[in-house]
Coordinates of C-alpha atoms in Angstrom, one line a residue:
X26 CA 0.0 0.0 0.0
X27 CA 1.3 3.4 -0.9
X28 CA 1.3 6.4 1.4
X29 CA -1.9 7.8 -0.3
X30 CA -3.7 4.5 0.5
X31 CA -3.5 3.1 -3.1
X32 CA -2.3 -0.4 -3.6
X33 CA -2.5 -3.6 -5.6
X34 CA -3.7 -6.8 -4.0
X35 CA -3.6 -10.3 -5.4
X36 CA -6.6 -11.3 -3.2
X37 CA -8.7 -9.6 -0.5
X38 CA -10.2 -11.9 2.0
X39 CA -12.7 -9.6 3.8
X40 CA -16.4 -9.1 3.7
X41 CA -16.0 -5.4 3.0
X42 CA -13.7 -3.1 1.1
X43 CA -14.1 0.6 2.1
X44 CA -12.7 3.8 0.8
X45 CA -11.8 6.4 3.4
X46 CA -11.6 9.2 0.9
X47 CA -14.3 9.2 -1.7
X48 CA -15.2 6.8 -4.5
X49 CA -13.9 3.3 -4.5
X50 CA -12.6 2.3 -7.9
X51 CA -12.0 -1.3 -8.9
X52 CA -10.0 -1.5 -12.1
X53 CA -9.0 -4.6 -14.1
X54 CA -5.2 -5.1 -14.3
X55 CA -4.9 -4.3 -18.0
X56 CA -6.4 -4.9 -21.5
X57 CA -10.0 -5.9 -22.0
X58 CA -10.5 -7.7 -18.7
X59 CA -13.8 -8.0 -16.9
X60 CA -14.6 -7.1 -13.3
X61 CA -16.8 -9.8 -11.8
X62 CA -19.2 -9.5 -8.9
X63 CA -19.9 -13.0 -7.8
X64 CA -22.3 -13.6 -4.8
X65 CA -22.5 -17.1 -3.5
X66 CA -25.5 -19.3 -2.9
X67 CA -28.7 -17.2 -3.3
X68 CA -26.8 -13.9 -2.8
X69 CA -27.5 -10.9 -4.9
X70 CA -25.6 -7.8 -6.1
X71 CA -27.1 -5.1 -4.0
X72 CA -26.6 -1.4 -4.8
X73 CA -28.4 -0.2 -1.7
X74 CA -31.2 1.6 -3.7
X75 CA -28.6 3.6 -5.6
X76 CA -28.5 4.2 -9.4
X77 CA -26.3 2.2 -11.8
X78 CA -24.9 4.8 -14.3
X79 CA -22.9 4.9 -17.5
X80 CA -24.6 1.7 -18.8
X81 CA -23.9 0.8 -22.4
X82 CA -26.7 -0.1 -24.8
X83 CA -27.4 -3.8 -24.7
X84 CA -25.9 -6.1 -27.4
X85 CA -26.7 -9.5 -25.9
X86 CA -30.2 -10.8 -25.0
X87 CA -29.4 -10.9 -21.2
X88 CA -27.7 -7.4 -21.1
X89 CA -29.1 -4.7 -18.9
X90 CA -30.8 -1.8 -20.6
X91 CA -31.3 1.9 -19.6
X92 CA -34.8 3.4 -19.4
X93 CA -34.0 5.6 -22.4
X94 CA -33.1 2.5 -24.5
X95 CA -36.2 0.7 -23.6
X96 CA -38.4 3.8 -24.1
X97 CA -36.9 4.3 -27.6
X98 CA -37.9 0.8 -28.7

């Protein structure tokens, strides 16, 4: 971990990751890599009633879609 709190971690074994100074950014190492959110069992991805923003237009049948995209169809 750097003095500013930034760091690279091979694995984090904790139920929470918290930013003490604003937005928490998860960035793939390089290239065109995915970031996976994988709950276990019957778990869900919960965004605590917040908005998901900067969503691309869907290209696959199971992709999420914005309200604007759906309303335009």
